[in-house]
mmCIF file of C-alpha atoms in Angstrom:
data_model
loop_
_atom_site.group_PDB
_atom_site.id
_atom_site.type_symbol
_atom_site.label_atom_id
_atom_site.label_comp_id
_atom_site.label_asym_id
_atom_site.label_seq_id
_atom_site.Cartn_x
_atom_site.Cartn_y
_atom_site.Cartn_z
ATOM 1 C CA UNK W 1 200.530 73.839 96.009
ATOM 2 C CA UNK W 2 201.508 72.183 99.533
ATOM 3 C CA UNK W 3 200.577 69.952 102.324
ATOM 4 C CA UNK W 4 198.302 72.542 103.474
ATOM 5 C CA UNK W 5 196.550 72.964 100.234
ATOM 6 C CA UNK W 6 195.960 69.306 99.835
ATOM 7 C CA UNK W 7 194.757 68.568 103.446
ATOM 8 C CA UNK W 8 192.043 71.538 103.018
ATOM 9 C CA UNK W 9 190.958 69.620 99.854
ATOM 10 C CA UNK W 10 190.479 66.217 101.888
ATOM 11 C CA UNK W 11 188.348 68.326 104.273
ATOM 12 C CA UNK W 12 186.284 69.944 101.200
ATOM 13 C CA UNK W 13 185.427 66.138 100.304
ATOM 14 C CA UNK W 14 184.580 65.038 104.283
ATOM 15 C CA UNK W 15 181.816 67.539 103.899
ATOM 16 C CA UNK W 16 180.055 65.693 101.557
ATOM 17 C CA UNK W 17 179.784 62.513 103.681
ATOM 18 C CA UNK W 18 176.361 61.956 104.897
ATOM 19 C CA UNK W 19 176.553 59.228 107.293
ATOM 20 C CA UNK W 20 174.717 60.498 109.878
ATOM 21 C CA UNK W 21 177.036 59.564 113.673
ATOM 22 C CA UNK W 22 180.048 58.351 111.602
ATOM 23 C CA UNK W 23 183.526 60.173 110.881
ATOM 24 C CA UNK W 24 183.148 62.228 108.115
ATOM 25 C CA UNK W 25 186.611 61.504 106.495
ATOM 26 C CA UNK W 26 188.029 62.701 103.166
ATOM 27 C CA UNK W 27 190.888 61.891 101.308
ATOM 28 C CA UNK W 28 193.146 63.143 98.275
ATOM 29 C CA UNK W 29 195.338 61.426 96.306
ATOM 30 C CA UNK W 30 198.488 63.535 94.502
ATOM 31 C CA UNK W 31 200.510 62.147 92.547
ATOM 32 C CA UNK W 32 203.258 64.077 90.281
ATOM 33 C CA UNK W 33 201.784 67.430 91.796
ATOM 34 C CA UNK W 34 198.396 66.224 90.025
ATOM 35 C CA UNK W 35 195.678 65.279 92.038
ATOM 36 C CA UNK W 36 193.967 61.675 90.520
ATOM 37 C CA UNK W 37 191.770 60.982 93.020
ATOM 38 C CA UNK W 38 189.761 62.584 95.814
ATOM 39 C CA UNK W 39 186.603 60.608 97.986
ATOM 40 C CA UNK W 40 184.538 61.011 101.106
ATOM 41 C CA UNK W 41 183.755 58.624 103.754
ATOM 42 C CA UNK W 42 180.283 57.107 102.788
ATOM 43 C CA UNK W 43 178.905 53.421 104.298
ATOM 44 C CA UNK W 44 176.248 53.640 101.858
ATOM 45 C CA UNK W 45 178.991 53.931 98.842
ATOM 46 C CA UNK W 46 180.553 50.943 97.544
ATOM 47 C CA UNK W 47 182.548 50.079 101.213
ATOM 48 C CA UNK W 48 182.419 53.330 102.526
ATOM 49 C CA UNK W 49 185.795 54.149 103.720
ATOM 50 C CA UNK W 50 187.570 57.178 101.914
ATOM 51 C CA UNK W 51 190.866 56.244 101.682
ATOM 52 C CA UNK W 52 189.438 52.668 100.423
ATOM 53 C CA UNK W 53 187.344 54.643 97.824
ATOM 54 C CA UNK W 54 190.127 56.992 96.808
ATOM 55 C CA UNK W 55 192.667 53.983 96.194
ATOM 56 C CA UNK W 56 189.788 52.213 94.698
ATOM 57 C CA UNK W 57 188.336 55.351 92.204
ATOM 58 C CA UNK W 58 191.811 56.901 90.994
ATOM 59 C CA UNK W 59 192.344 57.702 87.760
ATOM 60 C CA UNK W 60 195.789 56.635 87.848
ATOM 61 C CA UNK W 61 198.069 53.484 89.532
ATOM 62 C CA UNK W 62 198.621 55.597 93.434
ATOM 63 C CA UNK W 63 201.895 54.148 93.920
ATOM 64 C CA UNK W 64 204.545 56.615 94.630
ATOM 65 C CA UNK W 65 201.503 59.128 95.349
ATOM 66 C CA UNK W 66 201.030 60.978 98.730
ATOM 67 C CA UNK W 67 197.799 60.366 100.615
ATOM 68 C CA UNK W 68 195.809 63.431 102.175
ATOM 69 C CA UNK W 69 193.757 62.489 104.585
ATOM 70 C CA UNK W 70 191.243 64.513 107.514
ATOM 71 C CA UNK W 71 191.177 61.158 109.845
ATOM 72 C CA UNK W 72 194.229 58.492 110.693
ATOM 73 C CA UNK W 73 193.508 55.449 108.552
ATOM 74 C CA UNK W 74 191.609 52.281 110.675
ATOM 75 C CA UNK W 75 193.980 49.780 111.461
ATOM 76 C CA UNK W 76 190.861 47.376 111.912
ATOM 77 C CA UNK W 77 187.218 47.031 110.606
ATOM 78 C CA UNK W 78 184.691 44.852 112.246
ATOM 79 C CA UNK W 79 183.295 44.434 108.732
ATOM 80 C CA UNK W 80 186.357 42.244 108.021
ATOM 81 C CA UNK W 81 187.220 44.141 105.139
ATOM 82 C CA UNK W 82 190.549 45.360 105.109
ATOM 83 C CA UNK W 83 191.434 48.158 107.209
ATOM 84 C CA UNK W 84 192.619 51.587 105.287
ATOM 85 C CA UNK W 85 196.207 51.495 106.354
ATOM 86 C CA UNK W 86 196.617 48.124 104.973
ATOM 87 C CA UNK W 87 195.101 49.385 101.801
ATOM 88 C CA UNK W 88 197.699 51.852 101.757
ATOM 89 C CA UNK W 89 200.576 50.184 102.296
ATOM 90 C CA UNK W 90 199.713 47.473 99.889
ATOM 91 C CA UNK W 91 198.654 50.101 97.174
ATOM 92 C CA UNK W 92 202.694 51.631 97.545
ATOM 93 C CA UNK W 93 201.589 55.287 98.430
ATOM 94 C CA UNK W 94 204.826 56.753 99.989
ATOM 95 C CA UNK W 95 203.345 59.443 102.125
ATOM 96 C CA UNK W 96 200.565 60.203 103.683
ATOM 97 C CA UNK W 97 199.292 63.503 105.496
ATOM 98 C CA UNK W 98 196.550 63.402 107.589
ATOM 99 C CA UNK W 99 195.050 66.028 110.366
ATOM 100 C CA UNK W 100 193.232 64.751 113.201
ATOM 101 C CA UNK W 101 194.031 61.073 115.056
ATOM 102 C CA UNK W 102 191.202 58.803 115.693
ATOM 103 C CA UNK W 103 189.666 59.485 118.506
ATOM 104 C CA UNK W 104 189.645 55.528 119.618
ATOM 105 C CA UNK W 105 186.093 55.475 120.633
ATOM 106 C CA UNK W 106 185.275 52.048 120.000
ATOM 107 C CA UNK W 107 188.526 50.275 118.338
ATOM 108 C CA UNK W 108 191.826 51.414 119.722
ATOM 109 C CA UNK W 109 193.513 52.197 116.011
ATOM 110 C CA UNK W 110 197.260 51.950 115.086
ATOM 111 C CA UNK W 111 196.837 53.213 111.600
ATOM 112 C CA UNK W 112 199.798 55.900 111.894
ATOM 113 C CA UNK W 113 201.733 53.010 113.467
ATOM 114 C CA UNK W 114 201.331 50.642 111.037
ATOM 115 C CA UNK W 115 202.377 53.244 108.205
ATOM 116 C CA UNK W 116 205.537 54.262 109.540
ATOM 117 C CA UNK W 117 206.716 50.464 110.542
ATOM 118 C CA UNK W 118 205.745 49.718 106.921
ATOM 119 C CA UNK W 119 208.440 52.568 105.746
ATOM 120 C CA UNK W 120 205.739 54.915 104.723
ATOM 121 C CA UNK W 121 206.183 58.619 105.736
ATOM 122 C CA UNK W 122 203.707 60.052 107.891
ATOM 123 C CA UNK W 123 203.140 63.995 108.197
ATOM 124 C CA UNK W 124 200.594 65.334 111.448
ATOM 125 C CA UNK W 125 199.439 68.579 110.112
ATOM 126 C CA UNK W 126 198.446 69.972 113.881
ATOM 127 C CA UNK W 127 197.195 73.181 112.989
ATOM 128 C CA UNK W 128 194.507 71.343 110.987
ATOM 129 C CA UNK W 129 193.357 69.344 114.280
ATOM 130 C CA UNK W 130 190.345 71.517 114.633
ATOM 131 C CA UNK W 131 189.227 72.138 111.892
ATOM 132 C CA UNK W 132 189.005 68.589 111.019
ATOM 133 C CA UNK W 133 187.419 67.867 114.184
ATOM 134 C CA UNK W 134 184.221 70.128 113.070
ATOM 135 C CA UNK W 135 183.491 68.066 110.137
ATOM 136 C CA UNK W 136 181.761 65.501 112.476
ATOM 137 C CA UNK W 137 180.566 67.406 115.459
ATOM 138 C CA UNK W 138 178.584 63.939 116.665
ATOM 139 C CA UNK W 139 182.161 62.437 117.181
ATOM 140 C CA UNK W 140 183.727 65.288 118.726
ATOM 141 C CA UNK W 141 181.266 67.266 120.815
#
């Protein structure tokens, strides 16, 4: 199993999301070739955001893990909550893969920057771009 297995999982899970004009995000968590957690992006679900659920809902302590995730983590939520990269770098995941950017149409996001200055590996899967994109056609119409 790979980076392109993974991702494909995280886009399984966006499916699920039914937030109606929201990002439809997913997220995987794999840790030791296992995976111990996977979530969807859900506002109506316990704070909504899937990496936040994912960290949040794993079976197992995530650091050391690798992150897969359809969307670049929020750097910033108007909720005041804190954003997903923070929750990542505090939770010690080491990686994180992800497939689309965020398309900064309301909050200009520095998710992927705030990952790699906090020593975090990042990994753009590009050839995912589109498909990721069609998991929320109201975003990216």
């Amino acid at each position: 199993m790979n980076n392109r297995y993974f991702l494909s999982l995280a886009i399984e899970e966006a499916k699920k999301s039914r937030d109606k004009d929201r990002y439809y995000v997913g997220a995987v968590i794999v840790k030791d070739g296992k995976i111990i957690s996977k979530e969807y992006g859900d506002e109506s679900r316990d704070g909504g955001h899937a990496e936040e659920l994912a960290i949040k809902n794993s079976k197992e302590n995530v650091s050391g893990a690798i992150m897969y995730i359809t969307m670049e983590p929020c750097s910033f939520r108007p909720s005041g909550k804190t954003s997903c990269s923070d929750l990542i770098i505090n939770s010690g995941i080491k990686k994180v893969v992800y497939g689309i950017r965020d398309p900064q149409i309301n909050i200009r996001c520095e998710g992927i920057k705030r990952l790699v200055n906090a020593g975090i590996e990042v990994i753009h899967l590009k050839e995912f771009e589109e498909r990721c994109k069609k998991i929320t056609p109201s975003i990216f119409e």
